[in-house]
Structures are given as C-alpha cells and as structure tokens.
Coordinates of C-alpha atoms in Angstrom, one line a residue:
X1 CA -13.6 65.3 -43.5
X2 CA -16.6 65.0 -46.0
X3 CA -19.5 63.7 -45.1
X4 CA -20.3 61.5 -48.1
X5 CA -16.5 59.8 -47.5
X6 CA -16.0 56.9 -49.9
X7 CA -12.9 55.0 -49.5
X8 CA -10.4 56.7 -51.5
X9 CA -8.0 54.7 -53.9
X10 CA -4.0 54.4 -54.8
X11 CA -2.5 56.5 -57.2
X12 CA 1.4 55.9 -58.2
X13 CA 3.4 58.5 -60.2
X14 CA 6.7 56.9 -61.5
X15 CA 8.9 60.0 -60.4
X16 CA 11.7 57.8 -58.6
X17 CA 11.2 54.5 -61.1
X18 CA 14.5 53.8 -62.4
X19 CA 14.7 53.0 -66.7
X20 CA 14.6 49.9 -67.8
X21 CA 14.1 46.4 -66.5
X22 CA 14.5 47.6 -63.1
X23 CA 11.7 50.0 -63.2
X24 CA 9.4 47.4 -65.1
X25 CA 10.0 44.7 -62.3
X26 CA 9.4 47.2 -59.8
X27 CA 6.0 48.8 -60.7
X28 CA 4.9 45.0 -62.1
X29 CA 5.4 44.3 -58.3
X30 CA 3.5 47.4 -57.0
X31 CA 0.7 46.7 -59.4
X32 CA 0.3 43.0 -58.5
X33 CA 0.4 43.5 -54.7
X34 CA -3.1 45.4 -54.2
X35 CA -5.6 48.1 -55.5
X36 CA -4.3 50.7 -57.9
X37 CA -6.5 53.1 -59.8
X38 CA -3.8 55.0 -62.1
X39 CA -0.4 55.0 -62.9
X40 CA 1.0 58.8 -63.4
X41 CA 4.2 58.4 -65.6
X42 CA 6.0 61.9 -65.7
X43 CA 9.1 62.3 -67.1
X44 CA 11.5 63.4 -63.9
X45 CA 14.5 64.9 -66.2
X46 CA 14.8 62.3 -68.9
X47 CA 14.0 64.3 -72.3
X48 CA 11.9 63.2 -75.3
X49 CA 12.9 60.3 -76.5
X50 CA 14.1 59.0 -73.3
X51 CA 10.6 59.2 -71.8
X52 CA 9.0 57.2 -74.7
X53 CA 11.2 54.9 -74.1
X54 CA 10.3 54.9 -70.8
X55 CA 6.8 54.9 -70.8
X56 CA 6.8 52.4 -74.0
X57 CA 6.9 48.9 -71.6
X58 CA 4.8 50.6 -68.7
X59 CA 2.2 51.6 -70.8
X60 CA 0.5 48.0 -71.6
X61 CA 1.9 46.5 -68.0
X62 CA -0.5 49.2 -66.2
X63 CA -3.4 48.5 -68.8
X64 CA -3.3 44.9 -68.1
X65 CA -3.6 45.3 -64.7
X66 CA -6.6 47.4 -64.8
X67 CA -5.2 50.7 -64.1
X68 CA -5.1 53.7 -66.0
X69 CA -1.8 55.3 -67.3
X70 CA -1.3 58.3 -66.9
X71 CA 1.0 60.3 -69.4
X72 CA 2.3 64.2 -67.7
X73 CA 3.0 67.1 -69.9
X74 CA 3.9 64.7 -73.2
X75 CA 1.1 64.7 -75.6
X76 CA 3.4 63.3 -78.0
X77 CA 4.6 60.0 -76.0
X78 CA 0.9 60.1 -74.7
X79 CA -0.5 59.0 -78.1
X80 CA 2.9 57.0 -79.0
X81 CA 2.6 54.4 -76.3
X82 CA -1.4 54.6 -76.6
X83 CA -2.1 55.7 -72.7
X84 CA -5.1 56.3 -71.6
X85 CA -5.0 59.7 -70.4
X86 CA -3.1 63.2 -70.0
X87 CA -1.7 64.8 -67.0
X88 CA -1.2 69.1 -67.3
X89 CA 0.9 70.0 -63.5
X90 CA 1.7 73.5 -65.2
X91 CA -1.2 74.9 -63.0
X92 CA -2.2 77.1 -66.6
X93 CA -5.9 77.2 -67.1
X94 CA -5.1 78.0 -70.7
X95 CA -2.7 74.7 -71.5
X96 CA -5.6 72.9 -69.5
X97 CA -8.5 74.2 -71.7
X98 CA -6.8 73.8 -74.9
X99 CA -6.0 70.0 -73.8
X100 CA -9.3 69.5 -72.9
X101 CA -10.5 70.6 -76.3
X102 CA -8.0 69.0 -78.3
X103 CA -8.4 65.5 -76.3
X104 CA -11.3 64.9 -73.8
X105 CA -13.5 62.9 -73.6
X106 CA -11.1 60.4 -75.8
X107 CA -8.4 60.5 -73.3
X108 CA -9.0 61.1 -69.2
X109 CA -7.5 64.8 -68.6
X110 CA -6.5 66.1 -65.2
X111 CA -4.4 68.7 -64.3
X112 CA -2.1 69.7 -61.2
X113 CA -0.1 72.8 -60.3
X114 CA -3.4 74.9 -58.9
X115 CA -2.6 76.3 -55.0
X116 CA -5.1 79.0 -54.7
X117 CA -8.7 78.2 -54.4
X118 CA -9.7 80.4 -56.8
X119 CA -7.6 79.1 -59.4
X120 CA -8.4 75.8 -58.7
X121 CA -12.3 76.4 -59.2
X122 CA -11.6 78.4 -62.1
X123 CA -9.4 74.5 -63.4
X124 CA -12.7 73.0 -62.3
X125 CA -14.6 75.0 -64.6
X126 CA -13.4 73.3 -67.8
X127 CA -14.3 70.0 -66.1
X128 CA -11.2 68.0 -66.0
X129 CA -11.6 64.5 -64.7
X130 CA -9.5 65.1 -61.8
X131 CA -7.6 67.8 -59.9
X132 CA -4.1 66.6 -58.0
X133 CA -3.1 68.7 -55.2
X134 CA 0.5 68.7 -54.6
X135 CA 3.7 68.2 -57.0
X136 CA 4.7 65.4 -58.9
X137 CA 8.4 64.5 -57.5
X138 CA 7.7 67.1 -54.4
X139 CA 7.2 64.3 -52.1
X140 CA 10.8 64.8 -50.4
X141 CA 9.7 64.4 -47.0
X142 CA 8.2 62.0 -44.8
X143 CA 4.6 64.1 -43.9
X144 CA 2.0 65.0 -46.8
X145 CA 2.6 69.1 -47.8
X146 CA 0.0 70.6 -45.6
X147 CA -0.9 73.0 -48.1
X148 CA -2.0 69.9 -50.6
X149 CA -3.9 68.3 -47.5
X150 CA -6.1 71.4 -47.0
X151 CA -6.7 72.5 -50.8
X152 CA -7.5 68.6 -50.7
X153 CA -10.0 68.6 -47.9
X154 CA -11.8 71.9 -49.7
X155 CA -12.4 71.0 -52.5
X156 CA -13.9 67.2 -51.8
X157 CA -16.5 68.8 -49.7
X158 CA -17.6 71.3 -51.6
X159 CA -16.8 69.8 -55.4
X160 CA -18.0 66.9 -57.3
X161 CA -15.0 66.4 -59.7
X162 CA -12.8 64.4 -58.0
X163 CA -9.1 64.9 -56.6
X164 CA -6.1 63.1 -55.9
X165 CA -3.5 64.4 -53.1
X166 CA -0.1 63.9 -52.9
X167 CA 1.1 61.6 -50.3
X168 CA 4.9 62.0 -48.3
X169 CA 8.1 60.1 -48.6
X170 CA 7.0 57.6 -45.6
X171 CA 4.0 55.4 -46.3
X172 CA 2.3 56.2 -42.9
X173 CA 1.6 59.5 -44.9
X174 CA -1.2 57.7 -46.7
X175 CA -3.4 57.9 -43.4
X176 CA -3.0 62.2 -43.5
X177 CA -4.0 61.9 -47.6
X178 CA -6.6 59.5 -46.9
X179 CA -8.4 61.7 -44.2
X180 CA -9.1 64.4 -46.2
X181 CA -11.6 62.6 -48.2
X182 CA -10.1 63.3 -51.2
X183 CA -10.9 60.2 -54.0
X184 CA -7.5 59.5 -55.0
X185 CA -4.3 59.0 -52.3
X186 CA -1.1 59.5 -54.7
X187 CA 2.1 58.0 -53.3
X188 CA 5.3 58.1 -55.6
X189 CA 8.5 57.8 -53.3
X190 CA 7.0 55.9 -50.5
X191 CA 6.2 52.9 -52.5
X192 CA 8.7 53.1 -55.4
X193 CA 12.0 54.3 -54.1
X194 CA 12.9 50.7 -53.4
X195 CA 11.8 48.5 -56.0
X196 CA 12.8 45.6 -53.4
X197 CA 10.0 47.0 -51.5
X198 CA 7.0 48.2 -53.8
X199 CA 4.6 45.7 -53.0
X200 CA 4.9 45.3 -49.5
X201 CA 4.3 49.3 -49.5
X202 CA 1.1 48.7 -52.1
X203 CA -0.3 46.4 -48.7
X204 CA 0.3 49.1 -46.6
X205 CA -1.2 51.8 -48.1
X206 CA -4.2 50.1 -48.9
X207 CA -4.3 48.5 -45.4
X208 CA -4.0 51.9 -43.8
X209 CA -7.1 53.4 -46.3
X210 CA -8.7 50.6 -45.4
X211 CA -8.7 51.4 -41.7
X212 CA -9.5 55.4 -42.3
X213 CA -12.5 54.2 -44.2
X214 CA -13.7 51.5 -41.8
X215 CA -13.3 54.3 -39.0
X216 CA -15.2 56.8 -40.8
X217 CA -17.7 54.1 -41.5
X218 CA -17.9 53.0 -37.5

C-alpha cells in the first residue's frame, strides 16, 4: 500500500442501470445516500440513440449532486447531454491522444483498457486525468480481478496521475480496491444491480473505505 494513502473515493459506472425511470430512481438513490466522486455512464449494448437517451436524464441528476459524469467511448452523446468528461476503455494510446487533443482540458479525459505496465505508462504519458484498471461491465464476480488490484497498487505508488480500480460483484470487494491505495474505488454491480438496494450499498462502501483509511491512518 502507498505510503502517502489518502482515502480513496466512490466511483459508479451505470453498466447494470436499467432505462428509464427505473434507472433514474435508482442512481438518484445511490447518489443521495453518501460520497460519490463520478458517475461513468457506458453504454452496455444499447446503440446510439438509445444511449443519449439514456444518459439525457442522468446527465444533470449526477451534476446536481456534485459528481462528475462520465460519458465512455460516445463523444457525440458526451457533448449532447453536456457531461463533464470522456471515458476511452479501448486501451489504444492513439484514440487516447487524439481525445486528449481534441477535448482536454475542456472536458476530464481518462482512459481504461491498459493491462501491461508498460502500456499503461506509455497512456500516462499524454496525461489523462485518470487511468481505470479493470473493465467496465467485467465485474461478474464477487472478488475484485487480481490483475486490476496489482496494476492498481503499481501505479499509485510510483505515479502521480491518479487511478480508479474496478471493484467485484459483492460490496465487501470495495475493502480489496480500497487497499491498494488507488484514488478512486469503482463499483458498478455491487451497488446498482438492485435499484431496491443502491443506497444502502452507497453506506457500505463508503463505511468500509472509511475503516481502510482509519486503519492505515492508526
């Protein structure tokens, strides 16, 4: 774990989030129940149209709860529904450099898909605002993906931008993400496959960084 730990915050991605008022009521309830940084909508199947359509009633719900949304691989529906930054999981340095040139600093740009250290240093170099280690939607089982945990706990010790690391399908998954000092703990299934339970997941994931953070601190 790094040395300089800071408590890391909650990062949803909307992979699971059903369309329509459903989905709204469901991620209005995550977001009211406890600290959320960002909000990664990604498009999980639905084409197009059917994402903007989507993301259209999220967008300004997110904003006015003081998180940042988070538009994947749609720089279309990104600027339609005015969100506030771009998500790249392609792991192509090329797609990210051209995104970073065509909208950073306007927009917050991170990227995703990056497995081998070298590649991911060689993401860093076009300074993204964040790296994510893990898959959007590959959160279909209960632990954290060991590989994401370790790329994770690399590069927050030995890199200043930050990173975000996938969480598993059970919420007690936030405590591995959490402990690898990463900045960001992202969590998509275990908190959003049952709307009737978001928030009371929202508690418990920040509960749980809470007590990694007051252990490290101890």
């Amino acid at each position: 774990m790094r040395a300089d730990f800071i408590r890391p915050r909650l990062v949803l991605v909307t992979t699971p989030l059903p369309d329509g008022e459903a989905g709204v009521e469901a991620l209005r309830a995550a977001l009211g129940a406890g600290d959320v940084a960002s909000v990664i909508l990604a498009a999980a199947g639905r084409g197009a149209d059917a994402f903007q359509d989507f993301a259209e009633p999220l967008v300004p719900m997110i904003q006015d709860y003081g998180a940042a949304a988070i538009i994947a691989d749609d720089t279309r529906c990104a600027g339609r529904v005015r969100a506030d930054g771009l998500h790249v999981s392609g792991g192509d340095v090329e797609t990210l450099t051209e995104t970073m040139a065509r909208f950073s600093p306007k927009l917050i740009v991170g990227a995703s898909g990056f497995t081998l250290r070298h590649e991911a240093l060689e993401a860093g170099e076009r300074m993204p605002d964040y790296l994510f280690f893990g898959r959007l939607g590959g959160d279909d089982v209960d632990l954290a993906d060991a590989d994401a945990l370790e790329m994770a706990e690399w590069w927050a010790e030995i890199v200043e931008i930050p990173c975000i690391v996938m969480g598993g399908r059970d919420i007690e998954s936030t405590r591995q993400a959490a402990e690898t000092g990463a900045e960001f703990v992202a969590l998509s299934a275990a908190v959003l496959q049952d709307p009737g339970t978001a928030a009371a997941m929202v508690v418990r994931a920040n509960a749980i960084i809470d007590a990694v953070a007051e252990s490290v601190a101890a």
